[in-house]
Amino acid sequence: MIFNADEAHNIVKECIENVLGKADYNHNKVNQWTAAIVEQSLTHLVKLGKTYKYIVTCAVMQRSGAGLHTASSCFWDTTTDGTCTVRWENRTMNCIVNVFAVAIIL
Amino acid sequence: MWGSQEPERTAGTHGDLRKPWGYEEQLGAMESGEIPPEPAVDGSGSSFQSPSARLCSPEAEPGLAGPARRFPAAAVDAILREVLGSALREQRYEPGPCREAAKAIAEVVQARVQELVVPRYKIVVVTHIGQLGQQSLQIGSRCLWDPTSDTFSSYVYKNTSLFAVANVYGVYFE
């Protein structure tokens, strides 16, 4: 069983568009937005019905010229486990979503 | 298209897996009036014990009994504090060096956590390093796992010109 990163990429991209689509950065709402993106992504990943545990991370940042670097390192089974990162931006904000899928054996 | 079904936050089906697979067959036999023989724990002799029942008992399949040793979140907290502190103390934010620092920190933290040698745990380390400007930023994460065996550890480091967030997730290999 191999993690299908393309499938996850499409799912997450759709979730981000759904939540952030036409919005401008709003400090009061960003909490709800990250929670909604992560929740929806997880729901749709689960519907794929694969035997994976998932970790979904979302970072939403206001576009003000400041820099942000994200890195990850994983100790797992490279044949079955995988990751997918989706970068999205609009006029006022940047969004980075990471999905880590860890296989389990039933 | 976007269903409103709540995802299962815990691996609820695990309760079923802990029953020996021969269980249903034994029940069926008793209802028909027969008295089934005692199922042998070592799997010998009994016609009601299917071969897979041996595989699913905690003695034969240690993974199903849960982790022998839990993920040491407190020790990992200490590792994160030490690694982030020593790597970024007195550092100014610069795009090139910070890009390398983010990767290096993730790798060092992973190596240190592996030294703790927690059997059957898979580790995911995520690091964010950003410039401290006038912007605001929100980082969130959610996980679908078994909360009795899996956990995470998080640490935020800040100095005058940059901030760093590191998360370590420990996932039990079932």
PDB file of C-alpha atoms in Angstrom:
ATOM      1  CA  MET A   1       0.000   0.000   0.000  1.00  0.00           C
ATOM      2  CA  ILE A   2       1.554   3.299  -1.126  1.00  0.00           C
ATOM      3  CA  PHE A   3       0.408   6.733  -0.046  1.00  0.00           C
ATOM      4  CA  ASN A   4      -1.166   8.555  -2.993  1.00  0.00           C
ATOM      5  CA  ALA A   5       0.167  12.084  -2.613  1.00  0.00           C
ATOM      6  CA  ASP A   6      -1.652  13.468  -5.673  1.00  0.00           C
ATOM      7  CA  GLU A   7      -5.003  12.411  -4.351  1.00  0.00           C
ATOM      8  CA  ALA A   8      -4.283  14.026  -0.984  1.00  0.00           C
ATOM      9  CA  HIS A   9      -3.023  17.172  -2.734  1.00  0.00           C
ATOM     10  CA  ASN A  10      -6.296  17.594  -4.606  1.00  0.00           C
ATOM     11  CA  ILE A  11      -8.398  16.971  -1.536  1.00  0.00           C
ATOM     12  CA  VAL A  12      -6.507  19.503   0.561  1.00  0.00           C
ATOM     13  CA  LYS A  13      -6.435  22.137  -2.203  1.00  0.00           C
ATOM     14  CA  GLU A  14     -10.195  21.914  -2.504  1.00  0.00           C
ATOM     15  CA  CYS A  15     -10.627  22.290   1.275  1.00  0.00           C
ATOM     16  CA  ILE A  16      -8.439  25.400   1.347  1.00  0.00           C
ATOM     17  CA  GLU A  17     -10.297  26.992  -1.576  1.00  0.00           C
ATOM     18  CA  ASN A  18     -13.542  26.242   0.183  1.00  0.00           C
ATOM     19  CA  VAL A  19     -12.524  27.932   3.428  1.00  0.00           C
ATOM     20  CA  LEU A  20     -10.228  30.763   2.348  1.00  0.00           C
ATOM     21  CA  GLY A  21     -11.415  31.250  -1.248  1.00  0.00           C
ATOM     22  CA  LYS A  22     -12.281  34.898  -1.488  1.00  0.00           C
ATOM     23  CA  ALA A  23     -11.499  36.024   2.067  1.00  0.00           C
ATOM     24  CA  ASP A  24      -8.985  38.651   3.147  1.00  0.00           C
ATOM     25  CA  TYR A  25      -6.752  38.058   6.178  1.00  0.00           C
ATOM     26  CA  ASN A  26      -8.739  38.605   9.364  1.00  0.00           C
ATOM     27  CA  HIS A  27      -7.044  38.045  12.714  1.00  0.00           C
ATOM     28  CA  ASN A  28     -10.323  37.250  14.449  1.00  0.00           C
ATOM     29  CA  LYS A  29     -11.306  34.573  11.986  1.00  0.00           C
ATOM     30  CA  VAL A  30      -7.983  32.886  11.341  1.00  0.00           C
ATOM     31  CA  ASN A  31      -8.484  30.519  14.274  1.00  0.00           C
ATOM     32  CA  GLN A  32     -11.740  29.258  12.749  1.00  0.00           C
ATOM     33  CA  TRP A  33     -10.165  29.006   9.320  1.00  0.00           C
ATOM     34  CA  THR A  34      -7.216  26.825  10.341  1.00  0.00           C
ATOM     35  CA  ALA A  35      -9.559  24.600  12.357  1.00  0.00           C
ATOM     36  CA  ALA A  36     -11.986  24.311   9.442  1.00  0.00           C
ATOM     37  CA  ILE A  37      -9.260  23.536   6.873  1.00  0.00           C
ATOM     38  CA  VAL A  38      -7.726  20.865   9.074  1.00  0.00           C
ATOM     39  CA  GLU A  39     -11.094  19.348  10.032  1.00  0.00           C
ATOM     40  CA  GLN A  40     -12.385  19.176   6.453  1.00  0.00           C
ATOM     41  CA  SER A  41      -9.111  17.783   5.104  1.00  0.00           C
ATOM     42  CA  LEU A  42      -9.139  15.067   7.736  1.00  0.00           C
ATOM     43  CA  THR A  43     -12.771  14.175   7.019  1.00  0.00           C
ATOM     44  CA  HIS A  44     -12.132  13.774   3.324  1.00  0.00           C
ATOM     45  CA  LEU A  45      -8.908  11.830   3.822  1.00  0.00           C
ATOM     46  CA  VAL A  46     -10.767   9.412   6.087  1.00  0.00           C
ATOM     47  CA  LYS A  47     -13.421   8.908   3.413  1.00  0.00           C
ATOM     48  CA  LEU A  48     -10.720   7.425   1.168  1.00  0.00           C
ATOM     49  CA  GLY A  49     -11.045   4.417   3.457  1.00  0.00           C
ATOM     50  CA  LYS A  50      -7.325   3.621   3.635  1.00  0.00           C
ATOM     51  CA  THR A  51      -5.733   2.155   6.792  1.00  0.00           C
ATOM     52  CA  TYR A  52      -3.683   5.216   7.688  1.00  0.00           C
ATOM     53  CA  LYS A  53      -3.321   7.461  10.709  1.00  0.00           C
ATOM     54  CA  TYR A  54      -3.159  11.091   9.588  1.00  0.00           C
ATOM     55  CA  ILE A  55      -1.458  14.236  10.921  1.00  0.00           C
ATOM     56  CA  VAL A  56      -2.609  17.450   9.228  1.00  0.00           C
ATOM     57  CA  THR A  57      -0.848  20.757   9.978  1.00  0.00           C
ATOM     58  CA  CYS A  58      -1.985  24.145   8.677  1.00  0.00           C
ATOM     59  CA  ALA A  59      -0.200  27.505   8.882  1.00  0.00           C
ATOM     60  CA  VAL A  60      -1.949  30.707   7.733  1.00  0.00           C
ATOM     61  CA  MET A  61       0.140  33.856   7.584  1.00  0.00           C
ATOM     62  CA  GLN A  62      -0.634  37.438   6.692  1.00  0.00           C
ATOM     63  CA  ARG A  63       1.312  38.667   3.649  1.00  0.00           C
ATOM     64  CA  SER A  64       3.492  41.446   4.914  1.00  0.00           C
ATOM     65  CA  GLY A  65       6.850  40.635   3.370  1.00  0.00           C
ATOM     66  CA  ALA A  66       8.108  38.609   6.331  1.00  0.00           C
ATOM     67  CA  GLY A  67       9.659  35.227   5.619  1.00  0.00           C
ATOM     68  CA  LEU A  68       8.608  31.791   6.864  1.00  0.00           C
ATOM     69  CA  HIS A  69      10.445  28.450   6.492  1.00  0.00           C
ATOM     70  CA  THR A  70       8.921  25.070   7.277  1.00  0.00           C
ATOM     71  CA  ALA A  71      10.857  21.806   7.430  1.00  0.00           C
ATOM     72  CA  SER A  72      10.011  18.281   8.509  1.00  0.00           C
ATOM     73  CA  SER A  73      11.888  15.085   9.262  1.00  0.00           C
ATOM     74  CA  CYS A  74      10.213  11.704   9.659  1.00  0.00           C
ATOM     75  CA  PHE A  75      11.192   8.305  10.982  1.00  0.00           C
ATOM     76  CA  TRP A  76       8.840   5.791   9.371  1.00  0.00           C
ATOM     77  CA  ASP A  77       8.456   3.082   6.795  1.00  0.00           C
ATOM     78  CA  THR A  78       9.228   4.789   3.481  1.00  0.00           C
ATOM     79  CA  THR A  79       7.490   2.072   1.465  1.00  0.00           C
ATOM     80  CA  THR A  80       4.036   2.638   2.989  1.00  0.00           C
ATOM     81  CA  ASP A  81       4.073   6.069   4.639  1.00  0.00           C
ATOM     82  CA  GLY A  82       4.115   9.427   2.893  1.00  0.00           C
ATOM     83  CA  THR A  83       3.609  13.147   3.072  1.00  0.00           C
ATOM     84  CA  CYS A  84       2.050  15.875   0.955  1.00  0.00           C
ATOM     85  CA  THR A  85       2.450  19.652   1.226  1.00  0.00           C
ATOM     86  CA  VAL A  86       0.086  22.184  -0.320  1.00  0.00           C
ATOM     87  CA  ARG A  87       1.082  25.840  -0.644  1.00  0.00           C
ATOM     88  CA  TRP A  88      -1.666  28.345  -1.408  1.00  0.00           C
ATOM     89  CA  GLU A  89      -1.815  32.095  -1.442  1.00  0.00           C
ATOM     90  CA  ASN A  90      -4.038  35.005  -2.300  1.00  0.00           C
ATOM     91  CA  ARG A  91      -3.594  38.740  -2.188  1.00  0.00           C
ATOM     92  CA  THR A  92      -3.499  39.043   1.613  1.00  0.00           C
ATOM     93  CA  MET A  93      -2.349  35.715   3.023  1.00  0.00           C
ATOM     94  CA  ASN A  94      -0.275  32.572   2.596  1.00  0.00           C
ATOM     95  CA  CYS A  95      -1.391  29.100   3.623  1.00  0.00           C
ATOM     96  CA  ILE A  96       0.773  25.974   4.007  1.00  0.00           C
ATOM     97  CA  VAL A  97      -0.860  22.610   4.747  1.00  0.00           C
ATOM     98  CA  ASN A  98       1.158  19.449   5.502  1.00  0.00           C
ATOM     99  CA  VAL A  99      -0.397  15.999   5.500  1.00  0.00           C
ATOM    100  CA  PHE A 100       1.541  13.089   7.030  1.00  0.00           C
ATOM    101  CA  ALA A 101       0.067   9.608   6.536  1.00  0.00           C
ATOM    102  CA  VAL A 102       1.363   6.774   8.727  1.00  0.00           C
ATOM    103  CA  ALA A 103       0.317   3.253   7.799  1.00  0.00           C
ATOM    104  CA  ILE A 104      -1.085   0.753  10.269  1.00  0.00           C
ATOM    105  CA  ILE A 105      -1.588  -2.937   9.811  1.00  0.00           C
ATOM    106  CA  LEU A 106      -5.013  -4.343  10.663  1.00  0.00           C
TER     107      LEU A 106
ATOM    108  CA  MET B   1     -20.696  16.695  -1.898  1.00  0.00           C
ATOM    109  CA  TRP B   2     -19.313  17.824   1.443  1.00  0.00           C
ATOM    110  CA  GLY B   3     -20.956  15.282   3.737  1.00  0.00           C
ATOM    111  CA  SER B   4     -21.570  16.184   7.343  1.00  0.00           C
ATOM    112  CA  GLN B   5     -20.344  12.857   8.669  1.00  0.00           C
ATOM    113  CA  GLU B   6     -18.096  13.200  11.723  1.00  0.00           C
ATOM    114  CA  PRO B   7     -14.794  11.386  11.290  1.00  0.00           C
ATOM    115  CA  GLU B   8     -13.863   8.908  14.005  1.00  0.00           C
ATOM    116  CA  ARG B   9     -11.333  10.564  16.237  1.00  0.00           C
ATOM    117  CA  THR B  10     -10.297   7.338  17.930  1.00  0.00           C
ATOM    118  CA  ALA B  11      -9.685   4.001  16.313  1.00  0.00           C
ATOM    119  CA  GLY B  12     -12.966   2.610  17.597  1.00  0.00           C
ATOM    120  CA  THR B  13     -12.740  -0.628  15.637  1.00  0.00           C
ATOM    121  CA  HIS B  14      -9.828  -1.809  17.750  1.00  0.00           C
ATOM    122  CA  GLY B  15     -12.196  -3.144  20.345  1.00  0.00           C
ATOM    123  CA  ASP B  16     -13.433  -5.688  17.791  1.00  0.00           C
ATOM    124  CA  LEU B  17      -9.966  -6.800  16.787  1.00  0.00           C
ATOM    125  CA  ARG B  18      -9.099  -7.818  20.337  1.00  0.00           C
ATOM    126  CA  LYS B  19     -11.746 -10.581  20.298  1.00  0.00           C
ATOM    127  CA  PRO B  20     -10.291 -13.856  19.076  1.00  0.00           C
ATOM    128  CA  TRP B  21     -11.467 -14.512  15.542  1.00  0.00           C
ATOM    129  CA  GLY B  22     -12.912 -17.866  16.554  1.00  0.00           C
ATOM    130  CA  TYR B  23     -15.387 -16.041  18.849  1.00  0.00           C
ATOM    131  CA  GLU B  24     -18.343 -15.826  16.463  1.00  0.00           C
ATOM    132  CA  GLU B  25     -18.025 -19.463  15.473  1.00  0.00           C
ATOM    133  CA  GLN B  26     -18.125 -20.587  19.110  1.00  0.00           C
ATOM    134  CA  LEU B  27     -21.295 -18.594  19.733  1.00  0.00           C
ATOM    135  CA  GLY B  28     -22.952 -20.128  16.669  1.00  0.00           C
ATOM    136  CA  ALA B  29     -22.167 -23.654  17.886  1.00  0.00           C
ATOM    137  CA  MET B  30     -23.643 -23.030  21.350  1.00  0.00           C
ATOM    138  CA  GLU B  31     -26.902 -21.692  19.958  1.00  0.00           C
ATOM    139  CA  SER B  32     -27.450 -24.896  18.030  1.00  0.00           C
ATOM    140  CA  GLY B  33     -27.328 -26.860  21.288  1.00  0.00           C
ATOM    141  CA  GLU B  34     -23.810 -28.255  21.044  1.00  0.00           C
ATOM    142  CA  ILE B  35     -21.212 -27.654  23.729  1.00  0.00           C
ATOM    143  CA  PRO B  36     -18.027 -26.501  22.054  1.00  0.00           C
ATOM    144  CA  PRO B  37     -14.700 -27.765  23.376  1.00  0.00           C
ATOM    145  CA  GLU B  38     -12.604 -25.292  25.397  1.00  0.00           C
ATOM    146  CA  PRO B  39     -10.582 -23.184  22.978  1.00  0.00           C
ATOM    147  CA  ALA B  40      -6.910 -23.996  23.506  1.00  0.00           C
ATOM    148  CA  VAL B  41      -4.796 -20.904  24.087  1.00  0.00           C
ATOM    149  CA  ASP B  42      -1.833 -22.499  22.346  1.00  0.00           C
ATOM    150  CA  GLY B  43      -3.990 -23.260  19.335  1.00  0.00           C
ATOM    151  CA  SER B  44      -3.636 -27.026  19.416  1.00  0.00           C
ATOM    152  CA  GLY B  45      -6.425 -29.536  18.921  1.00  0.00           C
ATOM    153  CA  SER B  46      -9.613 -27.450  18.997  1.00  0.00           C
ATOM    154  CA  SER B  47     -11.654 -27.485  15.811  1.00  0.00           C
ATOM    155  CA  PHE B  48     -13.423 -24.249  16.813  1.00  0.00           C
ATOM    156  CA  GLN B  49     -10.264 -22.191  16.960  1.00  0.00           C
ATOM    157  CA  SER B  50      -9.483 -20.840  13.510  1.00  0.00           C
ATOM    158  CA  PRO B  51      -5.754 -20.393  12.756  1.00  0.00           C
ATOM    159  CA  SER B  52      -6.157 -16.593  12.743  1.00  0.00           C
ATOM    160  CA  ALA B  53      -7.319 -16.648  16.385  1.00  0.00           C
ATOM    161  CA  ARG B  54      -3.782 -17.525  17.415  1.00  0.00           C
ATOM    162  CA  LEU B  55      -2.472 -14.583  15.429  1.00  0.00           C
ATOM    163  CA  CYS B  56      -4.816 -12.162  17.144  1.00  0.00           C
ATOM    164  CA  SER B  57      -4.218 -13.123  20.777  1.00  0.00           C
ATOM    165  CA  PRO B  58      -2.011 -10.674  22.714  1.00  0.00           C
ATOM    166  CA  GLU B  59       0.556 -13.425  23.321  1.00  0.00           C
ATOM    167  CA  ALA B  60       1.084 -14.046  19.598  1.00  0.00           C
ATOM    168  CA  GLU B  61       0.660 -10.450  18.350  1.00  0.00           C
ATOM    169  CA  PRO B  62       2.196  -8.025  20.856  1.00  0.00           C
ATOM    170  CA  GLY B  63       1.173  -4.998  18.772  1.00  0.00           C
ATOM    171  CA  LEU B  64      -2.492  -5.490  19.545  1.00  0.00           C
ATOM    172  CA  ALA B  65      -1.977  -5.244  23.303  1.00  0.00           C
ATOM    173  CA  GLY B  66      -0.969  -1.582  22.978  1.00  0.00           C
ATOM    174  CA  PRO B  67       2.446   0.001  23.409  1.00  0.00           C
ATOM    175  CA  ALA B  68       4.749  -1.567  26.014  1.00  0.00           C
ATOM    176  CA  ARG B  69       6.321   1.827  26.662  1.00  0.00           C
ATOM    177  CA  ARG B  70       4.466   5.105  26.074  1.00  0.00           C
ATOM    178  CA  PHE B  71       5.927   7.956  24.041  1.00  0.00           C
ATOM    179  CA  PRO B  72       7.917  10.093  26.541  1.00  0.00           C
ATOM    180  CA  ALA B  73       6.401  13.517  25.837  1.00  0.00           C
ATOM    181  CA  ALA B  74       8.233  15.192  28.712  1.00  0.00           C
ATOM    182  CA  ALA B  75      11.661  14.001  27.558  1.00  0.00           C
ATOM    183  CA  VAL B  76      10.858  15.170  24.025  1.00  0.00           C
ATOM    184  CA  ASP B  77       9.854  18.606  25.389  1.00  0.00           C
ATOM    185  CA  ALA B  78      13.283  18.883  26.981  1.00  0.00           C
ATOM    186  CA  ILE B  79      14.995  17.884  23.718  1.00  0.00           C
ATOM    187  CA  LEU B  80      13.057  20.522  21.773  1.00  0.00           C
ATOM    188  CA  ARG B  81      13.861  23.236  24.305  1.00  0.00           C
ATOM    189  CA  GLU B  82      17.549  22.394  24.193  1.00  0.00           C
ATOM    190  CA  VAL B  83      17.903  22.044  20.420  1.00  0.00           C
ATOM    191  CA  LEU B  84      15.913  25.158  19.502  1.00  0.00           C
ATOM    192  CA  GLY B  85      17.558  27.233  22.205  1.00  0.00           C
ATOM    193  CA  SER B  86      21.104  26.323  21.269  1.00  0.00           C
ATOM    194  CA  ALA B  87      20.560  26.535  17.487  1.00  0.00           C
ATOM    195  CA  LEU B  88      18.780  29.883  17.394  1.00  0.00           C
ATOM    196  CA  ARG B  89      20.091  31.836  20.382  1.00  0.00           C
ATOM    197  CA  GLU B  90      21.353  35.244  19.205  1.00  0.00           C
ATOM    198  CA  GLN B  91      20.547  34.388  15.559  1.00  0.00           C
ATOM    199  CA  ARG B  92      19.070  37.080  13.331  1.00  0.00           C
ATOM    200  CA  TYR B  93      16.505  36.099  10.719  1.00  0.00           C
ATOM    201  CA  GLU B  94      18.143  35.670   7.307  1.00  0.00           C
ATOM    202  CA  PRO B  95      16.397  33.713   4.505  1.00  0.00           C
ATOM    203  CA  GLY B  96      19.343  31.500   3.491  1.00  0.00           C
ATOM    204  CA  PRO B  97      20.688  30.469   6.903  1.00  0.00           C
ATOM    205  CA  CYS B  98      17.206  30.049   8.363  1.00  0.00           C
ATOM    206  CA  ARG B  99      16.154  27.736   5.556  1.00  0.00           C
ATOM    207  CA  GLU B 100      19.130  25.512   6.352  1.00  0.00           C
ATOM    208  CA  ALA B 101      18.532  25.873  10.082  1.00  0.00           C
ATOM    209  CA  ALA B 102      14.922  24.681   9.759  1.00  0.00           C
ATOM    210  CA  LYS B 103      16.038  21.502   7.971  1.00  0.00           C
ATOM    211  CA  ALA B 104      18.967  20.936  10.327  1.00  0.00           C
ATOM    212  CA  ILE B 105      16.839  21.409  13.451  1.00  0.00           C
ATOM    213  CA  ALA B 106      14.222  18.948  12.171  1.00  0.00           C
ATOM    214  CA  GLU B 107      16.925  16.344  11.522  1.00  0.00           C
ATOM    215  CA  VAL B 108      18.722  16.874  14.834  1.00  0.00           C
ATOM    216  CA  VAL B 109      15.475  16.640  16.814  1.00  0.00           C
ATOM    217  CA  GLN B 110      14.553  13.445  14.980  1.00  0.00           C
ATOM    218  CA  ALA B 111      17.943  11.895  15.718  1.00  0.00           C
ATOM    219  CA  ARG B 112      17.729  12.843  19.410  1.00  0.00           C
ATOM    220  CA  VAL B 113      14.191  11.464  19.733  1.00  0.00           C
ATOM    221  CA  GLN B 114      15.312   8.211  18.086  1.00  0.00           C
ATOM    222  CA  GLU B 115      18.043   7.932  20.733  1.00  0.00           C
ATOM    223  CA  LEU B 116      15.264   7.580  23.307  1.00  0.00           C
ATOM    224  CA  VAL B 117      14.597   4.236  21.579  1.00  0.00           C
ATOM    225  CA  VAL B 118      10.859   3.878  22.042  1.00  0.00           C
ATOM    226  CA  PRO B 119       9.974   0.624  20.273  1.00  0.00           C
ATOM    227  CA  ARG B 120       7.268   0.517  17.552  1.00  0.00           C
ATOM    228  CA  TYR B 121       6.842   4.313  17.404  1.00  0.00           C
ATOM    229  CA  LYS B 122       7.064   6.266  14.164  1.00  0.00           C
ATOM    230  CA  ILE B 123       8.198   9.879  14.530  1.00  0.00           C
ATOM    231  CA  VAL B 124       7.223  13.000  12.562  1.00  0.00           C
ATOM    232  CA  VAL B 125       9.021  16.285  13.303  1.00  0.00           C
ATOM    233  CA  VAL B 126       7.773  19.593  11.821  1.00  0.00           C
ATOM    234  CA  THR B 127       9.690  22.855  12.237  1.00  0.00           C
ATOM    235  CA  HIS B 128       8.630  26.399  11.300  1.00  0.00           C
ATOM    236  CA  ILE B 129      11.041  29.351  11.453  1.00  0.00           C
ATOM    237  CA  GLY B 130       9.740  32.803  10.627  1.00  0.00           C
ATOM    238  CA  GLN B 131      10.699  36.440  10.744  1.00  0.00           C
ATOM    239  CA  LEU B 132       9.222  38.568  13.507  1.00  0.00           C
ATOM    240  CA  GLY B 133       7.476  41.393  11.675  1.00  0.00           C
ATOM    241  CA  GLN B 134       4.174  43.175  12.069  1.00  0.00           C
ATOM    242  CA  GLN B 135       2.260  40.231  10.634  1.00  0.00           C
ATOM    243  CA  SER B 136       0.223  37.702  12.514  1.00  0.00           C
ATOM    244  CA  LEU B 137       0.329  33.969  11.959  1.00  0.00           C
ATOM    245  CA  GLN B 138      -1.752  30.985  13.038  1.00  0.00           C
ATOM    246  CA  ILE B 139      -0.452  27.400  13.016  1.00  0.00           C
ATOM    247  CA  GLY B 140      -2.826  24.547  13.816  1.00  0.00           C
ATOM    248  CA  SER B 141      -2.836  20.788  13.446  1.00  0.00           C
ATOM    249  CA  ARG B 142      -5.258  17.949  13.938  1.00  0.00           C
ATOM    250  CA  CYS B 143      -4.604  14.237  13.938  1.00  0.00           C
ATOM    251  CA  LEU B 144      -6.612  11.116  13.289  1.00  0.00           C
ATOM    252  CA  TRP B 145      -5.057   8.468  15.516  1.00  0.00           C
ATOM    253  CA  ASP B 146      -5.484   6.408  18.643  1.00  0.00           C
ATOM    254  CA  PRO B 147      -5.220   8.879  21.550  1.00  0.00           C
ATOM    255  CA  THR B 148      -4.351   6.139  24.048  1.00  0.00           C
ATOM    256  CA  SER B 149      -1.073   5.341  22.294  1.00  0.00           C
ATOM    257  CA  ASP B 150      -0.245   8.373  20.113  1.00  0.00           C
ATOM    258  CA  THR B 151       0.731  11.837  21.262  1.00  0.00           C
ATOM    259  CA  PHE B 152       2.682  14.951  20.300  1.00  0.00           C
ATOM    260  CA  SER B 153       4.981  17.522  21.831  1.00  0.00           C
ATOM    261  CA  SER B 154       5.282  21.196  20.861  1.00  0.00           C
ATOM    262  CA  TYR B 155       7.660  24.083  21.648  1.00  0.00           C
ATOM    263  CA  VAL B 156       7.795  27.754  20.628  1.00  0.00           C
ATOM    264  CA  TYR B 157      11.049  29.725  20.696  1.00  0.00           C
ATOM    265  CA  LYS B 158      11.222  33.470  20.192  1.00  0.00           C
ATOM    266  CA  ASN B 159      14.007  36.034  20.129  1.00  0.00           C
ATOM    267  CA  THR B 160      14.149  39.647  18.959  1.00  0.00           C
ATOM    268  CA  SER B 161      14.159  38.925  15.230  1.00  0.00           C
ATOM    269  CA  LEU B 162      12.694  35.471  14.682  1.00  0.00           C
ATOM    270  CA  PHE B 163      10.357  32.835  16.067  1.00  0.00           C
ATOM    271  CA  ALA B 164      10.475  29.063  15.747  1.00  0.00           C
ATOM    272  CA  VAL B 165       7.799  26.417  16.339  1.00  0.00           C
ATOM    273  CA  ALA B 166       8.672  22.725  16.518  1.00  0.00           C
ATOM    274  CA  ASN B 167       6.163  19.852  16.790  1.00  0.00           C
ATOM    275  CA  VAL B 168       7.053  16.210  17.333  1.00  0.00           C
ATOM    276  CA  TYR B 169       4.319  13.601  16.740  1.00  0.00           C
ATOM    277  CA  GLY B 170       4.735  10.025  17.990  1.00  0.00           C
ATOM    278  CA  VAL B 171       2.519   7.469  16.224  1.00  0.00           C
ATOM    279  CA  TYR B 172       2.349   3.869  17.451  1.00  0.00           C
ATOM    280  CA  PHE B 173       2.855   1.274  14.732  1.00  0.00           C
ATOM    281  CA  GLU B 174      -0.063  -1.124  15.223  1.00  0.00           C
TER     282      GLU B 174
END
